[in-house]
Amino acid sequence: MMRRNRAYAGLDRFRLLAAFLVIAIHISPLETINGTGDFILTRIIGRTAVPFFFMTSGFFLEKDVLDPAGKRKEFVKKLLMLYGISILLYLPLNVYMGYFRETLLLPVLLKDLLFNGTLYHLWYFPAAVIGAILSGVLIRRFGYRKAFLAAAGLYAAGFLGDSYFGIAQRVPVLRLFYENLFAVSDYTRNGIFYAPVFFVMGGWIAAEGPKAGQKQTASCLAGFLAGMALMTAEGLLLRNSGIMRHDSMYLFLLPVMYFLFGLLLKIRGPRQSWARDASMIMYIVHPALIVAVRAAVKLFSFPSALVTQPLLLYAAVAVLSLGTGLFCHVLKTRIRRRQRGRNRKQCLRRRAQTGLRAWKELDRENLRHNVRVLERAMPPGCSLMAVVKAEAYGCGGAQAARCMMQAGVRTFAVAALDEGIQLRKQEVRGEILVLGYTHPDRAGELRRYDLTQTVCDYEHARALNAGGRTLKVHLAVDTGMHRLGIGLQEADRAEEILGMKHLRVTGIFTHLSAADSEVPEDRAFTEEQIRRFSLFLDELFRRGISLPAVHIQSSYGFLNYPAEGCSYVRAGILLCGADSSDRIYKARKLDLRPVLSLRAKVASVRTIGPGESVGYNRTYQAESRRRIAVVTIGYGDGYPRSLSGAGTVLIRGRRVPVIGRICMDQLMVDVSAVPETEPGDTATLIGRDGREEIRAEEVAGEAETIVNELFSRLGRRLRQVWV
C-alpha cells in the first residue's frame, strides 16, 4: 500500500503548477512584457491544466476500484456540492456585475448552470460532472479502446467549434450546427465535447496498470517535449491565421497530455494531500482574489502597480490563493481529525456498551486538550507537574499518565510510594514525585523505581539519609497548613537537609490550604503563606544555598495567585476538566473539557401502581402509575448513597430522577417521562447524552461533597473505557 501511494507524488505536485497556470490564464501576466510569450504561457502551456485535472479524476475513478459506478456517483456528488458552494461564493459578484438584470434570465441561467458556469471559471464543474458521467457510460458500454475513439470523435467535433472554428464556418452544414449549438452552450469547451476524452484517457491508463509504467522516462519526456513543440507551432499558426473562435482545444493537446501524464506517474515520493486540497481551493477562489486585490488598490491606496502591472497582480493573487488553499487544507484536516476522533469514540462507546454493567468513560483528546490549555497559561520557565494520585482522581492512573506523556508532560506526582511503583510498572517515564510519607525501610524501592520522595520533616530526612542510598527528594515547607513539611523557623535544619550526603534535593515546595476560597480572611491567609515561603527561600539564598526547583501552586493556587519564579504547577483536578465544586473561586477561567463520564446499563423496566413502593425501607411511594427502570450501578461502585431521592440520570438524552434508596449494586429511576426506555439502554450519571449534560460539579453538590472525593471513590468494579 505504501509503495503504491508513493507512485502518485508527481500527480500531487503538478496539481499546484496546474492551479498556478489557471490563474495565469485569467490574468495574462506577461501581456505587457511580450504578447507572444504571454500567449504561449497562457493559451498553450496553460491549456494543459484543466485536461490534467480531468485525467487525474478519470485515473482515480478507475484505479483499483471494485465499484466504478458507485465511485463515480460519489465523485459527482462531491463536484455538485463544490459547484453549489462556488455559486453561492460568487453570488454577490454576480449581483454586482448585473447578472440578474438579464432580459432572458431563466434561459441564460439554465445555460450557465449546465455548461458555462455562473462565473467564467466555474464551467469546470458542470464539465467535470458531465464528462465523468459520459465517460463512465462509454467505458462500461464499449470498453476503453472504443470509448476513447468515441470521446476523441466528440473532441474533434469540439475543436472545430473552438480553435478550428474558421474551417467549420466555411461548410454550411457545420456552420448551422455550431450556430444552434452555441445557442445552448457558449463554447464547445464543455462536458460533452471537451472533458470525456481526458476522463477516458486517465481511466485507460489506470486500467493498463503495470503496462502504463513500462514506457521509459526518456520516452515520456521526449514525447511530451515533441508534443509541446508541435502544439506551440499549432497554436501560433492558428492565432496568426485568425480562424480561432477560442483557444482551448488543440489537435496536439491529446498526445501532450498522454505523455505528460505518463511522465508524472514516473515521479515517486510521499503523497501530498495538502497539494490536492490547495489546488482546488486556488482554482475556486482566485477570481475573487483578483477582484479583492483591485478593490484594495482603490480603497486602501495600495500601490497602483498591482493593477497596472499584470505580473505583480499575478504574483499577489497567486500568493493569496496559495495561502487560502493551505488555510483551507489545515482547517479540513482538523475537522477530519476531529470527526475521526468522534467516530472512534462512538465505536469505542458501542463496544463498551456490549457486556458491561457500569463503566467510566475517559476522553483522551479532552485530557490532552487540558494539558495544552494549562501549559499555554503558564509563565515562561514553568512546567506542568501532573498530579495523578488516586488513579489520577479516578481518571485512569497510568493510562492517564501515558496519555499526558504523549502530550509532552514529563513530571508527575502521586500520593504514595505504591502509586509511583505502579506507574513505573506501567511504563510511565519522567520524574515522579511522591507527595506523601514513605517509611525509610522502603527507601530501596524509591531508588529501584527512580522515584523522588517528599521530605516530610527533619526527622524523616535524617532517617532517609541514614539508609545510605542516594535518593532524589523534594523538601516540603510548612507555611501554615500544618500537614507536612519543616517549619518556617527551621532554616538551619533546611540547610542541613540540603547538605545531607545521601539526599539530592531537586525541589522545594509548600502547599496553600485555602487557595480556592474567595473569603477575604482566607485570601489574606493564602497571601501570607506565599509571603512566608518567599522569605524562607530568601533566607536560604542569603546563606549561599543554590535553590532547586520551586513549586507552590496547586490547581487553584495557579488559577487564583500568580507565583513568579515557580518551576512547576501541580495540577490535579483541573486536568480532569472539572472544578472541585460549583462554589470554587476562580480568578482565571480556562477552556477545560471534562475527561470522565460515568455510565451504566438499564437492566429492567417495570410499571408500578399508585401506593406501591420502591427500594429499601420503602422511602419512595408512587402517587400515580409510574414506569420504573433499574440501573446497574450503586454505592459499591462509588456512586454516593446520599444521592438517594436527589440525583438525576440521563436516559435517551433526557433527565430522569433517582428514586428510593440507592443500593450497593443498583439504583432505580423514574422513566415515566421517557416511556420508550427499555433494557439495554445506556444511563449517563456523569457526562453528556445528546444535548443534555450532568456535570460532575452538579453531582458532587447534590451529594454534599467535592468532585475530588466523588471521582476518587469511583470503585475498582468500574471498567475504564478510553475513547
Coordinates of N, CA and C in Angstrom, one line a residue, residues 359-509:
W359 N -19.4 1.6 33.9 CA -18.1 1.9 33.4 C -17.8 3.4 33.5
K360 N -16.5 3.7 33.6 CA -16.0 5.1 33.5 C -15.6 5.3 32.0
E361 N -16.0 6.3 31.4 CA -15.6 6.6 30.0 C -14.7 7.8 30.1
L362 N -13.5 7.6 29.5 CA -12.4 8.6 29.7 C -12.0 9.1 28.3
D363 N -12.0 10.4 28.2 CA -11.7 11.0 26.9 C -10.3 11.5 26.7
R364 N -9.6 10.8 25.9 CA -8.1 11.1 25.6 C -7.9 12.5 25.1
E365 N -8.7 12.8 24.1 CA -8.4 14.1 23.4 C -8.7 15.3 24.4
N366 N -9.8 15.1 25.2 CA -10.1 16.2 26.2 C -8.9 16.3 27.2
L367 N -8.4 15.2 27.6 CA -7.2 15.2 28.6 C -6.0 15.9 27.9
R368 N -5.7 15.6 26.7 CA -4.6 16.2 26.0 C -4.9 17.7 25.8
H369 N -6.1 18.0 25.5 CA -6.5 19.4 25.3 C -6.3 20.2 26.7
N370 N -6.7 19.6 27.8 CA -6.5 20.3 29.1 C -5.0 20.5 29.4
V371 N -4.2 19.5 29.0 CA -2.7 19.7 29.2 C -2.3 20.9 28.4
R372 N -2.7 21.0 27.1 CA -2.3 22.1 26.3 C -2.7 23.5 26.8
V373 N -4.0 23.5 27.3 CA -4.5 24.8 27.8 C -3.8 25.2 29.0
L374 N -3.5 24.3 29.9 CA -2.7 24.7 31.1 C -1.3 25.1 30.8
E375 N -0.7 24.4 29.9 CA 0.7 24.8 29.6 C 0.8 26.1 28.9
R376 N -0.2 26.4 28.0 CA -0.2 27.8 27.4 C -0.4 28.9 28.4
A377 N -1.1 28.6 29.5 CA -1.4 29.6 30.5 C -0.3 29.8 31.5
M378 N 0.7 28.9 31.5 CA 1.8 29.0 32.4 C 2.8 30.1 32.0
P379 N 3.5 30.7 32.9 CA 4.5 31.7 32.5 C 5.8 31.0 32.0
P380 N 6.6 31.7 31.2 CA 7.8 31.0 30.7 C 8.7 30.4 31.8
G381 N 9.2 29.3 31.6 CA 10.1 28.6 32.5 C 9.4 27.7 33.5
C382 N 8.0 27.7 33.4 CA 7.2 26.9 34.4 C 6.7 25.7 33.6
S383 N 6.7 24.5 34.3 CA 6.3 23.3 33.7 C 5.1 22.7 34.4
L384 N 4.4 21.8 33.8 CA 3.3 21.1 34.4 C 3.7 19.9 35.1
M385 N 3.4 19.8 36.4 CA 3.5 18.6 37.2 C 2.1 18.0 37.3
A386 N 1.9 16.9 36.6 CA 0.6 16.3 36.6 C 0.4 15.4 37.8
V387 N -0.6 15.8 38.7 CA -0.8 15.1 39.9 C -1.8 13.9 39.5
V388 N -1.3 12.7 39.6 CA -2.1 11.5 39.2 C -2.4 10.6 40.4
K389 N -2.4 11.1 41.6 CA -2.7 10.3 42.7 C -4.2 9.8 42.7
A390 N -4.5 8.8 43.5 CA -5.8 8.2 43.5 C -6.3 7.9 42.1
E391 N -5.5 7.2 41.3 CA -5.9 6.8 39.9 C -6.2 8.1 39.1
A392 N -5.3 9.1 39.3 CA -5.5 10.4 38.6 C -6.9 10.9 38.8
Y393 N -7.2 11.0 40.2 CA -8.5 11.5 40.6 C -9.6 10.7 40.0
G394 N -9.4 9.4 39.8 CA -10.4 8.5 39.2 C -10.4 8.5 37.7
C395 N -9.5 9.2 37.1 CA -9.4 9.3 35.7 C -8.4 8.4 35.0
G396 N -8.0 7.3 35.7 CA -7.3 6.3 34.9 C -5.8 6.1 35.2
G397 N -5.3 6.8 36.2 CA -3.9 6.4 36.7 C -2.9 6.4 35.6
A398 N -2.3 5.2 35.4 CA -1.2 5.0 34.5 C -1.6 5.4 33.0
Q399 N -2.8 5.0 32.7 CA -3.3 5.3 31.3 C -3.4 6.8 31.1
A400 N -3.9 7.5 32.1 CA -3.9 9.0 32.0 C -2.5 9.5 31.9
A401 N -1.6 9.0 32.7 CA -0.2 9.5 32.7 C 0.4 9.3 31.3
R402 N 0.2 8.1 30.8 CA 0.8 7.8 29.4 C 0.2 8.7 28.4
C403 N -1.1 9.0 28.5 CA -1.8 9.9 27.5 C -1.1 11.3 27.7
M404 N -0.9 11.7 28.9 CA -0.2 13.0 29.1 C 1.2 13.0 28.6
M405 N 1.9 11.9 28.8 CA 3.3 11.8 28.2 C 3.3 12.0 26.8
Q406 N 2.3 11.5 26.0 CA 2.2 11.7 24.6 C 2.0 13.2 24.3
A407 N 1.3 13.9 25.2 CA 1.1 15.4 25.1 C 2.3 16.2 25.5
G408 N 3.4 15.5 26.0 CA 4.6 16.2 26.3 C 4.9 16.4 27.8
V409 N 4.0 15.9 28.7 CA 4.2 16.0 30.1 C 5.4 15.1 30.6
R410 N 6.3 15.6 31.4 CA 7.5 14.8 31.8 C 7.6 14.8 33.3
T411 N 6.7 15.4 34.1 CA 6.8 15.4 35.5 C 5.4 15.0 36.1
F412 N 5.4 14.1 37.1 CA 4.1 13.6 37.7 C 4.3 13.6 39.2
A413 N 3.1 13.5 39.9 CA 3.1 13.5 41.3 C 2.1 12.5 41.7
V414 N 2.4 11.7 42.8 CA 1.5 10.7 43.4 C 1.5 10.9 44.9
A415 N 0.5 10.3 45.5 CA 0.4 10.4 47.0 C 1.3 9.4 47.7
A416 N 1.5 8.2 47.2 CA 2.1 7.1 47.9 C 3.1 6.4 47.1
L417 N 4.0 5.8 47.7 CA 5.1 5.0 47.0 C 4.5 4.0 46.1
D418 N 3.5 3.2 46.5 CA 3.0 2.2 45.7 C 2.3 2.7 44.4
E419 N 1.8 3.9 44.5 CA 1.2 4.5 43.3 C 2.3 4.8 42.3
G420 N 3.5 5.3 42.8 CA 4.6 5.6 41.9 C 5.1 4.3 41.3
I421 N 5.2 3.2 42.1 CA 5.7 2.0 41.6 C 4.8 1.4 40.5
Q422 N 3.5 1.6 40.7 CA 2.6 1.1 39.7 C 2.7 1.9 38.4
L423 N 3.0 3.2 38.5 CA 3.2 3.9 37.3 C 4.4 3.5 36.5
R424 N 5.5 3.2 37.3 CA 6.7 2.7 36.6 C 6.5 1.4 36.0
K425 N 5.7 0.5 36.6 CA 5.4 -0.8 36.0 C 4.6 -0.7 34.8
Q426 N 3.8 0.4 34.7 CA 3.0 0.7 33.5 C 3.7 1.6 32.5
E427 N 5.1 1.7 32.6 CA 6.0 2.3 31.7 C 5.7 3.8 31.6
V428 N 5.4 4.4 32.7 CA 5.4 5.9 32.8 C 6.8 6.4 33.1
R429 N 7.3 7.2 32.2 CA 8.7 7.8 32.4 C 8.6 9.2 32.9
G430 N 9.8 9.8 33.1 CA 9.9 11.1 33.6 C 10.0 11.1 35.1
E431 N 10.0 12.3 35.7 CA 10.1 12.4 37.2 C 8.8 12.1 37.8
I432 N 8.8 11.3 38.9 CA 7.5 11.0 39.6 C 7.8 11.4 41.1
L433 N 7.1 12.4 41.6 CA 7.3 12.8 43.0 C 6.3 12.2 43.9
V434 N 6.7 11.6 44.9 CA 5.8 11.0 45.9 C 5.5 12.1 47.0
L435 N 4.3 12.6 47.0 CA 3.9 13.8 47.8 C 3.8 13.4 49.3
G436 N 3.4 12.1 49.6 CA 3.2 11.7 50.9 C 4.3 11.0 51.6
Y437 N 4.1 10.5 52.8 CA 5.2 9.9 53.6 C 5.5 8.5 53.1
T438 N 6.8 8.2 53.0 CA 7.3 6.9 52.7 C 8.2 6.4 53.8
H439 N 8.0 5.3 54.4 CA 8.8 4.8 55.5 C 10.2 4.6 55.0
P440 N 11.2 5.0 55.8 CA 12.6 4.8 55.4 C 13.0 3.4 55.1
D441 N 12.3 2.4 55.6 CA 12.6 1.0 55.3 C 12.4 0.7 53.9
R442 N 11.6 1.5 53.2 CA 11.3 1.3 51.7 C 12.1 2.2 50.8
A443 N 13.1 2.7 51.4 CA 14.0 3.7 50.6 C 14.6 2.9 49.3
G444 N 14.9 1.6 49.5 CA 15.4 0.9 48.4 C 14.5 0.9 47.2
E445 N 13.2 0.8 47.4 CA 12.2 0.9 46.3 C 12.2 2.2 45.7
L446 N 12.4 3.3 46.4 CA 12.4 4.6 45.8 C 13.6 4.7 44.8
R447 N 14.7 4.1 45.2 CA 15.9 4.1 44.4 C 15.7 3.2 43.2
R448 N 15.1 2.0 43.4 CA 14.9 1.0 42.4 C 14.0 1.5 41.3
Y449 N 13.0 2.2 41.6 CA 12.0 2.7 40.6 C 12.2 4.1 40.3
D450 N 13.3 4.7 40.7 CA 13.7 6.1 40.3 C 12.6 7.0 40.6
L451 N 12.2 7.0 41.9 CA 11.1 7.9 42.3 C 11.7 9.0 43.2
T452 N 11.1 10.2 43.2 CA 11.5 11.3 44.0 C 10.6 11.4 45.3
Q453 N 11.2 11.4 46.4 CA 10.4 11.4 47.7 C 10.3 12.8 48.3
T454 N 9.2 13.1 48.8 CA 9.0 14.3 49.6 C 9.6 14.1 51.0
V455 N 10.4 15.0 51.5 CA 10.9 15.0 52.8 C 9.9 15.7 53.7
C456 N 9.2 14.9 54.6 CA 8.1 15.4 55.4 C 8.5 16.3 56.5
D457 N 9.7 16.1 57.1 CA 10.2 16.9 58.2 C 11.7 16.5 58.4
Y458 N 12.3 17.1 59.4 CA 13.7 16.9 59.7 C 14.0 15.5 60.0
E459 N 13.2 14.9 60.9 CA 13.4 13.5 61.3 C 13.3 12.6 60.1
H460 N 12.4 12.8 59.3 CA 12.2 12.0 58.1 C 13.4 12.1 57.2
A461 N 14.0 13.3 57.0 CA 15.2 13.5 56.2 C 16.3 12.7 56.8
R462 N 16.5 12.8 58.1 CA 17.6 12.1 58.8 C 17.5 10.6 58.6
A463 N 16.3 10.1 58.7 CA 16.1 8.6 58.5 C 16.3 8.2 57.1
L464 N 15.9 8.9 56.1 CA 16.2 8.6 54.7 C 17.7 8.7 54.4
N465 N 18.3 9.7 54.9 CA 19.8 9.8 54.7 C 20.6 8.7 55.3
A466 N 20.1 8.2 56.5 CA 20.8 7.2 57.2 C 20.8 5.9 56.5
G467 N 19.9 5.7 55.6 CA 19.8 4.4 54.8 C 21.0 4.2 53.9
G468 N 21.7 5.2 53.6 CA 22.9 5.1 52.8 C 22.7 5.0 51.3
R469 N 21.5 5.1 50.9 CA 21.2 5.1 49.4 C 21.0 6.6 49.0
T470 N 21.6 7.0 47.9 CA 21.4 8.3 47.4 C 20.0 8.4 46.8
L471 N 19.2 9.3 47.3 CA 17.8 9.5 46.9 C 17.5 10.9 46.4
K472 N 16.7 11.0 45.4 CA 16.2 12.3 44.9 C 15.0 12.7 45.8
V473 N 15.0 13.9 46.3 CA 13.9 14.3 47.2 C 13.5 15.8 46.9
H474 N 12.3 16.1 47.3 CA 11.8 17.5 47.4 C 11.5 17.8 48.8
L475 N 11.9 19.0 49.2 CA 11.8 19.4 50.6 C 10.4 20.1 50.8
A476 N 9.5 19.6 51.6 CA 8.3 20.3 51.9 C 8.5 21.3 53.0
V477 N 7.8 22.5 52.9 CA 7.9 23.5 53.9 C 6.5 23.8 54.4
D478 N 6.3 23.9 55.7 CA 5.0 24.1 56.3 C 4.9 25.6 56.5
T479 N 4.0 26.2 55.6 CA 3.8 27.7 55.7 C 2.5 28.0 56.4
G480 N 1.8 27.0 57.0 CA 0.6 27.3 57.7 C -0.5 26.3 57.6
M481 N -0.3 25.3 56.7 CA -1.3 24.3 56.6 C -1.2 23.2 57.8
H482 N 0.1 23.1 58.2 CA 0.4 22.2 59.4 C 0.0 20.8 59.0
R483 N 0.5 20.4 57.9 CA 0.2 19.0 57.5 C 1.6 18.3 57.4
L484 N 2.4 18.6 56.4 CA 3.7 18.1 56.2 C 4.7 19.2 56.0
G485 N 6.0 19.0 56.3 CA 7.0 20.0 56.0 C 7.7 20.5 57.2
I486 N 8.9 21.0 57.0 CA 9.7 21.6 58.1 C 9.1 23.0 58.4
G487 N 9.3 23.5 59.6 CA 8.7 24.7 60.0 C 9.5 25.9 59.4
L488 N 8.8 27.1 59.4 CA 9.4 28.3 58.9 C 10.6 28.7 59.7
Q489 N 10.7 28.3 61.0 CA 11.8 28.7 61.8 C 13.0 27.7 61.8
E490 N 12.9 26.8 60.8 CA 13.9 25.7 60.8 C 14.8 25.9 59.6
A491 N 15.2 27.1 59.3 CA 16.1 27.4 58.2 C 17.5 26.6 58.4
D492 N 17.9 26.5 59.7 CA 19.1 25.8 59.9 C 19.0 24.3 59.6
R493 N 17.9 23.8 59.9 CA 17.6 22.3 59.6 C 17.5 22.2 58.1
A494 N 16.8 23.1 57.4 CA 16.7 23.0 56.0 C 18.0 23.1 55.3
E495 N 18.9 23.9 55.8 CA 20.3 24.0 55.3 C 21.0 22.7 55.5
E496 N 20.8 22.1 56.7 CA 21.4 20.8 56.9 C 20.9 19.7 56.0
I497 N 19.6 19.7 55.8 CA 19.0 18.7 54.8 C 19.5 18.9 53.4
L498 N 19.6 20.1 53.0 CA 20.2 20.4 51.6 C 21.6 19.9 51.5
G499 N 22.3 19.8 52.6 CA 23.7 19.3 52.6 C 23.9 17.9 52.9
M500 N 22.8 17.1 53.2 CA 23.0 15.7 53.5 C 23.6 14.9 52.4
K501 N 24.4 14.0 52.8 CA 25.3 13.3 51.8 C 24.4 12.4 50.8
H502 N 23.4 11.7 51.3 CA 22.6 10.8 50.5 C 21.3 11.3 50.0
L503 N 21.1 12.6 50.2 CA 19.8 13.2 49.7 C 20.2 14.2 48.7
R504 N 19.7 14.0 47.5 CA 19.9 15.0 46.4 C 18.6 15.8 46.3
V505 N 18.6 17.0 46.9 CA 17.3 17.8 46.9 C 17.1 18.5 45.6
T506 N 16.2 18.1 44.8 CA 15.9 18.6 43.5 C 14.7 19.6 43.5
G507 N 14.0 19.7 44.6 CA 12.9 20.6 44.6 C 12.5 21.1 46.0
I508 N 11.9 22.2 46.2 CA 11.4 22.7 47.5 C 10.0 23.3 47.2
F509 N 9.0 23.0 48.1 CA 7.7 23.4 47.8 C 6.9 23.6 49.1

